[in-house]
Amino acid sequence: MWPNTELTKRLGISYPIIQSPLAGGIATPALVAAVSNSGGLGALGMGYQSAEQIRRSVKDVRGRTNKPFAINLFAHERIAADPKQIGPINQILQNYRNELWIGLPPDLEHYAPPLEEQLSVALEEKVPVVSFTFGVLPPRWIQKLKAAGILVVGTATTVREGLELEKAGVDMVVAQGYEAGGHRANFLGPVETSMIGTMALIPQMVDALKIPVIATGGIMDGRGVVAALALGAVAAQMGTAFMACPESGAHPKHKDSLLHKTEENIVLTRAYTGKTARGFKNRFTTEMATHEDRLAPYPVQYALTRNIRVAAYQQSQTEFMPMWAGQGVRLCTSRPAAVLMADIIKEVNDVIAKIRE
Ligand SMILES: Cc1cc2nc3c(=O)[nH]c(=O)nc-3n(C[C@H](O)[C@H](O)[C@H](O)COP(=O)(O)O)c2cc1C
């Protein structure tokens, strides 16, 4: 009953289900391998990791599965911060550092790992899939990866972004709807113009692009997977659905929120990274919203809040730690990833059978 899509055929996998690359240590090698071993495609979120960390994670995944998997990187420009620009916001953030007993100042030298080094590891390790977000990889890198037999996938929030990625030569595009947990992938135009719901975005993207489209944002179970395929997507990419699995590296209190809070507790915020992201509302998101015009751009704000985030995790302080989540949060469960995959696969069959009745 399962359709063979361009993604399953290209990778030789059983099901057109992708576990979102959940950066920040949430998509652990154990989670990624469990999804790939269940016939889907697991993905490592490696945007924040150094080349060496990426190499270690890739080896870890390979020690757990011989099935295809993806790594995901951030395709943004290198950024240097203007001390005048960060002074006022850094002062505001100092209040939180004091409250969390953080003695050391933030590290303002290292904003993001060098993309070229990250890409070199992907190439050397010949990972089966490289996906990216926040922009367009340099076309010569897209060509290099493709020449090595790697499937290259970009992320778009509008049809215009999808066309730009297609022009740059990617094999497939992830279309990210407004419902999505974590960061908005937008890279053309202001974030406000990127807020298109998954239901509206997918068929428009499918019609406008010649290359295959993967749907993401708010897909939580078999019903969502069927809907994504019905809208013309070649796969469904799911993040929030996997975040409370035992294999997920999310903080236990974050998992607790995923299991007990609702879509009404979720906000869009730039407070942690400077780039708009969807997650649970807390004291930090609420108070920082009053300083919106002073926040530094991504990834400078990310560097400025680094020691606050680390301390909040260590001290289990949910009022200060980022807890990303998508709008489908009520459907989040804590099943092991292999069980969740088996249940989704069964639900898809049940939904299709029901539609046929
Ligand atoms: C905790 C978290 C981390 C994420 N990290 C990444 C990432 O590193 N790269 C990426 O392309 N997308 C990332 N995303 C976005 C997902 O790829 C995807 O758009 C999202 O999970 C879809 O919405 P859903 O959570 O409702 O399934 C992240 C999402 C979450 C919730």
Coordinates of C-alpha atoms and ligand atoms in Angstrom, one line a residue:
M1 CA 0.0 0.0 0.0
W2 CA 3.0 2.3 0.5
P3 CA 3.8 4.5 -2.5
N4 CA 7.3 4.3 -3.9
T5 CA 8.3 8.0 -4.0
E6 CA 11.3 9.6 -5.7
L7 CA 13.0 9.8 -2.2
T8 CA 12.4 6.1 -1.3
K9 CA 13.6 5.0 -4.8
R10 CA 16.7 7.3 -4.8
L11 CA 17.8 6.1 -1.3
G12 CA 16.5 2.6 -1.3
I13 CA 14.5 3.1 1.9
S14 CA 11.2 1.6 2.8
Y15 CA 9.1 4.6 3.9
P16 CA 9.0 8.3 2.9
I17 CA 9.4 9.5 6.5
I18 CA 12.3 11.7 7.6
Q19 CA 13.1 12.6 11.2
S20 CA 13.9 16.3 11.2
P21 CA 17.5 17.3 11.8
L22 CA 17.1 18.5 15.4
A23 CA 20.1 20.6 16.2
G24 CA 21.4 21.2 19.7
G25 CA 22.0 17.6 20.5
I26 CA 18.4 16.5 20.2
A27 CA 18.8 14.3 17.2
T28 CA 21.3 11.9 18.8
P29 CA 23.0 9.2 16.8
A30 CA 20.8 6.7 18.7
L31 CA 17.6 8.5 17.5
V32 CA 18.9 8.9 13.9
A33 CA 19.9 5.2 13.7
A34 CA 16.6 4.0 15.2
V35 CA 14.6 5.9 12.5
S36 CA 16.9 4.7 9.7
N37 CA 16.8 1.2 11.0
S38 CA 13.0 1.4 11.0
G39 CA 12.9 2.1 7.2
G40 CA 12.8 6.0 7.4
L41 CA 15.6 8.5 7.1
G42 CA 17.2 9.8 10.3
A43 CA 19.0 13.1 10.2
L44 CA 21.7 14.7 12.4
G45 CA 21.4 18.4 13.0
M46 CA 25.0 19.5 12.7
G47 CA 24.8 23.2 12.0
Y48 CA 26.3 24.2 15.3
Q49 CA 29.0 21.5 15.4
S50 CA 32.7 21.6 14.4
A51 CA 34.1 19.5 11.7
E52 CA 35.5 17.0 14.3
Q53 CA 32.2 16.8 16.2
I54 CA 30.4 16.0 12.9
R55 CA 33.0 13.3 12.0
R56 CA 32.4 11.7 15.4
S57 CA 28.6 11.8 15.1
V58 CA 28.7 10.3 11.6
K59 CA 30.9 7.5 12.8
D60 CA 28.6 6.9 15.8
V61 CA 25.5 6.7 13.5
R62 CA 27.5 4.3 11.2
G63 CA 28.3 2.1 14.2
R64 CA 24.5 1.7 14.8
T65 CA 23.1 1.4 11.3
N66 CA 24.2 0.6 7.7
K67 CA 21.1 2.4 6.4
P68 CA 21.1 5.8 4.7
F69 CA 20.9 8.9 7.0
A70 CA 21.3 12.7 6.5
I71 CA 23.4 15.5 8.0
N72 CA 22.0 19.0 8.1
L73 CA 24.1 22.2 8.0
F74 CA 23.4 26.0 8.2
A75 CA 24.1 27.8 4.9
H76 CA 24.7 31.3 6.2
E77 CA 27.4 33.9 5.6
R78 CA 30.2 34.3 8.0
I79 CA 29.4 37.2 10.4
A80 CA 31.5 39.5 12.4
A81 CA 29.8 41.5 15.1
D82 CA 30.0 45.2 15.7
P83 CA 30.8 45.8 19.4
K84 CA 28.6 49.0 19.3
Q85 CA 25.7 46.9 18.0
I86 CA 25.9 44.3 20.7
G87 CA 26.7 46.5 23.7
P88 CA 23.1 47.4 24.8
I89 CA 21.7 43.8 24.4
N90 CA 24.7 42.3 26.1
Q91 CA 24.0 44.5 29.1
I92 CA 20.4 43.3 29.3
L93 CA 21.6 39.7 29.0
Q94 CA 24.0 40.3 31.9
N95 CA 21.1 40.4 34.3
Y96 CA 20.2 36.8 33.3
R97 CA 23.9 35.7 33.6
N98 CA 23.9 37.2 37.1
E99 CA 20.7 35.4 38.0
L100 CA 22.1 32.1 36.8
W101 CA 25.4 32.7 38.7
I102 CA 27.4 32.8 35.5
G103 CA 30.9 34.2 36.2
L104 CA 32.4 34.2 32.7
P105 CA 31.6 36.7 30.0
P106 CA 30.2 35.3 26.7
D107 CA 32.6 34.0 24.0
L108 CA 32.3 36.7 21.3
E109 CA 35.0 35.3 19.0
H110 CA 33.2 32.2 17.7
Y111 CA 29.8 32.7 16.2
A112 CA 29.5 29.7 14.0
P113 CA 31.7 26.9 12.8
P114 CA 33.3 27.4 9.3
L115 CA 30.8 25.9 6.8
E116 CA 33.6 24.9 4.4
E117 CA 35.1 22.7 7.0
Q118 CA 31.8 21.1 7.8
L119 CA 31.1 20.4 4.2
S120 CA 34.5 18.9 3.7
V121 CA 33.7 16.3 6.4
A122 CA 30.4 15.5 4.7
L123 CA 32.3 15.0 1.4
E124 CA 35.1 12.9 3.0
E125 CA 32.7 10.7 4.9
K126 CA 30.4 10.4 1.8
V127 CA 27.3 10.8 3.9
P128 CA 24.2 9.7 1.9
V129 CA 22.3 13.0 2.3
V130 CA 23.3 16.6 3.0
S131 CA 20.4 18.9 3.8
F132 CA 20.8 22.6 4.7
T133 CA 18.7 25.5 5.9
F134 CA 18.9 29.3 6.4
G135 CA 20.1 30.0 2.8
V136 CA 21.7 28.5 -0.3
L137 CA 25.0 26.5 -0.2
P138 CA 27.5 27.9 -2.7
P139 CA 26.6 26.2 -6.1
R140 CA 30.1 24.8 -6.5
W141 CA 29.6 22.9 -3.2
I142 CA 26.2 21.7 -4.3
Q143 CA 27.9 20.3 -7.5
K144 CA 30.8 18.8 -5.5
L145 CA 28.4 16.9 -3.2
K146 CA 26.2 15.8 -6.0
A147 CA 29.3 14.6 -8.0
A148 CA 30.2 12.4 -5.0
G149 CA 26.7 10.8 -5.2
I150 CA 25.4 12.7 -2.2
L151 CA 21.7 13.7 -2.3
V152 CA 21.5 17.5 -1.7
V153 CA 18.4 19.0 -0.1
G154 CA 17.7 22.7 0.6
T155 CA 15.0 24.2 2.8
A156 CA 12.4 26.8 1.7
T157 CA 9.5 28.6 3.3
T158 CA 8.1 30.2 0.2
V159 CA 7.9 29.2 -3.5
R160 CA 10.4 32.0 -4.3
E161 CA 12.9 30.4 -2.0
G162 CA 12.2 27.0 -3.5
L163 CA 12.8 28.3 -7.0
E164 CA 16.1 29.9 -5.9
L165 CA 17.2 26.5 -4.4
E166 CA 16.2 24.7 -7.6
K167 CA 18.2 27.2 -9.7
A168 CA 21.3 26.6 -7.4
G169 CA 21.1 22.9 -8.3
V170 CA 19.7 21.0 -5.3
D171 CA 18.1 17.6 -5.8
M172 CA 15.1 18.2 -3.6
V173 CA 13.5 20.9 -1.4
V174 CA 12.1 20.7 2.1
A175 CA 9.1 23.0 2.2
Q176 CA 8.7 24.2 5.8
G177 CA 5.3 25.4 6.9
Y178 CA 4.4 27.9 9.5
E179 CA 3.5 25.2 12.0
A180 CA 7.1 24.0 12.3
G181 CA 9.0 23.8 15.5
G182 CA 12.4 25.4 15.8
H183 CA 13.8 28.0 13.4
R184 CA 12.1 29.5 10.4
A185 CA 14.3 28.5 7.4
N186 CA 13.5 31.7 5.5
F187 CA 16.4 33.4 3.7
L188 CA 14.7 35.7 1.1
G189 CA 12.7 38.6 2.4
P190 CA 11.6 39.3 6.0
V191 CA 10.4 36.5 8.2
E192 CA 6.9 37.8 8.2
T193 CA 6.5 36.9 4.5
S194 CA 7.6 33.3 5.3
M195 CA 4.6 32.3 7.5
I196 CA 2.8 30.1 5.1
G197 CA 0.9 27.1 6.5
T198 CA 2.0 23.6 5.4
M199 CA -1.4 22.9 3.8
A200 CA -1.1 26.0 1.5
L201 CA 2.6 25.8 0.9
I202 CA 3.1 22.2 -0.2
P203 CA 0.8 22.1 -3.3
Q204 CA 2.0 25.5 -4.5
M205 CA 5.7 24.4 -4.1
V206 CA 5.0 21.1 -5.9
D207 CA 3.3 22.9 -8.8
A208 CA 6.1 25.5 -9.1
L209 CA 9.2 23.3 -8.9
K210 CA 10.4 20.6 -11.3
I211 CA 12.3 18.9 -8.4
P212 CA 10.7 16.8 -5.7
V213 CA 9.3 18.5 -2.5
I214 CA 9.5 17.2 1.0
A215 CA 6.8 18.5 3.4
T216 CA 7.5 19.6 7.0
G217 CA 5.7 21.5 9.8
G218 CA 3.0 20.1 12.0
I219 CA 3.1 16.5 10.7
M220 CA 2.8 14.3 13.8
D221 CA 1.3 11.0 12.8
G222 CA 0.1 8.8 10.0
R223 CA -2.7 11.2 9.2
G224 CA -0.2 13.9 8.6
V225 CA 2.0 11.7 6.4
V226 CA -0.9 10.7 4.2
A227 CA -1.9 14.4 3.9
A228 CA 1.7 15.4 2.9
L229 CA 1.8 12.7 0.2
A230 CA -1.7 13.7 -1.0
L231 CA -0.5 17.3 -1.4
G232 CA 2.2 16.0 -3.7
A233 CA 5.2 15.7 -1.4
V234 CA 7.7 12.8 -1.8
A235 CA 8.2 12.5 1.9
A236 CA 7.1 13.9 5.3
Q237 CA 9.7 15.4 7.6
M238 CA 8.8 15.2 11.3
G239 CA 10.5 16.9 14.2
T240 CA 8.3 17.6 17.2
A241 CA 6.9 14.0 16.9
F242 CA 10.3 12.5 17.7
M243 CA 11.4 15.0 20.4
A244 CA 10.1 13.2 23.5
C245 CA 11.3 9.7 22.4
P246 CA 13.7 8.1 24.9
E247 CA 16.5 8.4 22.3
S248 CA 16.0 12.2 21.9
G249 CA 18.7 14.3 23.6
A250 CA 16.1 17.0 24.7
H251 CA 16.4 18.1 28.3
P252 CA 14.0 16.0 30.5
K253 CA 12.0 19.2 31.4
H254 CA 11.7 20.0 27.7
K255 CA 10.3 16.5 27.2
D256 CA 8.0 17.1 30.1
S257 CA 6.7 20.3 28.4
L258 CA 6.2 18.5 25.1
L259 CA 4.1 15.9 26.8
H260 CA 2.0 18.3 28.9
K261 CA 1.8 21.8 27.3
T262 CA -0.4 22.7 24.4
E263 CA -0.3 24.8 21.2
E264 CA -1.4 27.8 23.2
N265 CA 1.9 27.8 25.2
I266 CA 4.0 28.2 22.0
V267 CA 5.4 31.4 20.7
L268 CA 7.7 32.7 17.9
T269 CA 10.9 34.3 19.4
R270 CA 14.2 35.7 18.3
A271 CA 15.5 36.0 21.8
Y272 CA 17.9 33.0 21.8
T273 CA 19.5 33.2 18.4
G274 CA 18.5 36.3 16.6
K275 CA 16.5 34.2 14.1
T276 CA 12.8 33.6 14.6
A277 CA 12.1 30.2 16.1
R278 CA 9.0 28.4 17.5
G279 CA 9.1 27.1 21.0
F280 CA 7.5 27.2 24.5
K281 CA 6.9 30.6 26.0
N282 CA 8.9 31.2 29.2
R283 CA 10.2 34.2 31.2
F284 CA 13.1 34.7 28.9
T285 CA 11.0 34.8 25.7
T286 CA 8.4 37.1 27.3
E287 CA 10.9 39.6 28.8
M288 CA 13.2 39.7 25.8
A289 CA 10.2 40.4 23.5
T290 CA 10.2 43.9 25.1
H291 CA 13.8 44.4 23.7
E292 CA 13.0 43.1 20.2
D293 CA 14.6 46.1 18.4
R294 CA 17.9 45.7 20.3
L295 CA 18.4 41.9 19.6
A296 CA 21.5 41.1 17.6
P297 CA 21.1 39.2 14.3
Y298 CA 21.7 35.5 14.0
P299 CA 24.2 34.0 14.8
V300 CA 25.5 36.9 17.0
Q301 CA 22.6 36.7 19.4
Y302 CA 23.1 32.9 19.6
A303 CA 26.7 33.5 20.7
L304 CA 25.6 36.1 23.2
T305 CA 23.1 33.8 24.9
R306 CA 25.4 30.7 24.8
N307 CA 26.4 30.7 28.5
I308 CA 22.8 31.5 29.5
R309 CA 21.5 28.5 27.6
V310 CA 24.2 26.2 28.9
A311 CA 23.6 27.3 32.5
A312 CA 19.9 27.0 32.2
Y313 CA 20.3 23.4 30.9
Q314 CA 22.7 22.5 33.7
Q315 CA 20.4 24.0 36.3
S316 CA 17.2 22.7 34.7
Q317 CA 15.8 26.2 34.6
T318 CA 12.9 26.1 32.1
E319 CA 12.3 29.8 32.4
F320 CA 15.6 30.4 30.6
M321 CA 16.3 27.4 28.4
P322 CA 15.1 27.3 24.8
M323 CA 12.5 24.6 24.3
W324 CA 11.6 24.4 20.7
A325 CA 8.3 22.8 19.7
G326 CA 5.9 22.8 16.8
Q327 CA 2.1 23.5 16.8
G328 CA 1.2 19.8 16.7
V329 CA 2.6 19.4 20.2
R330 CA -0.6 17.8 21.7
L331 CA 0.2 14.7 19.6
C332 CA 3.7 14.3 21.0
T333 CA 4.3 11.0 22.8
S334 CA 7.3 9.3 24.5
R335 CA 7.3 6.1 22.5
P336 CA 10.7 4.7 21.5
A337 CA 11.5 5.8 18.0
A338 CA 11.2 2.3 16.5
V339 CA 7.7 1.9 18.1
L340 CA 6.7 5.4 16.9
M341 CA 7.8 4.6 13.4
A342 CA 5.9 1.3 13.4
D343 CA 2.8 3.0 14.7
I344 CA 3.0 5.8 12.1
I345 CA 3.4 3.2 9.3
K346 CA 0.3 1.3 10.6
E347 CA -1.7 4.5 10.9
V348 CA -0.9 5.4 7.3
N349 CA -2.2 2.0 6.1
D350 CA -5.3 2.5 8.3
V351 CA -6.0 6.0 7.0
I352 CA -5.7 4.9 3.4
A353 CA -8.0 1.9 4.0
K354 CA -10.5 4.2 5.7
I355 CA -10.5 6.7 2.8
R356 CA -11.1 3.8 0.4
E357 CA -14.1 2.5 2.4
Ligands
LIG1 C1 14.5 21.3 18.3 C2 14.4 21.5 16.9 C3 15.6 21.7 16.2 C4 15.7 21.9 14.8 N1 16.9 22.0 14.2 C5 16.9 22.1 12.8 C6 18.1 22.1 12.1 O1 19.2 22.0 12.7 N2 18.1 22.1 10.8 C7 16.9 22.2 10.1 O2 16.9 22.3 8.8 N3 15.7 22.2 10.7 C8 15.7 22.2 12.1 N4 14.5 22.2 12.7 C9 13.3 22.3 11.9 C10 12.8 21.0 11.3 O3 13.7 20.6 10.3 C11 11.4 21.0 10.8 O4 11.2 22.2 10.0 C12 10.4 21.0 11.9 O5 10.7 20.0 12.8 C13 9.0 20.7 11.3 O6 8.0 21.0 12.2 P1 7.5 19.9 13.4 O7 8.4 20.1 14.5 O8 6.1 20.4 13.6 O9 7.6 18.5 12.8 C14 14.5 22.0 14.1 C15 13.2 21.9 14.8 C16 13.2 21.6 16.1 C17 11.9 21.5 16.8

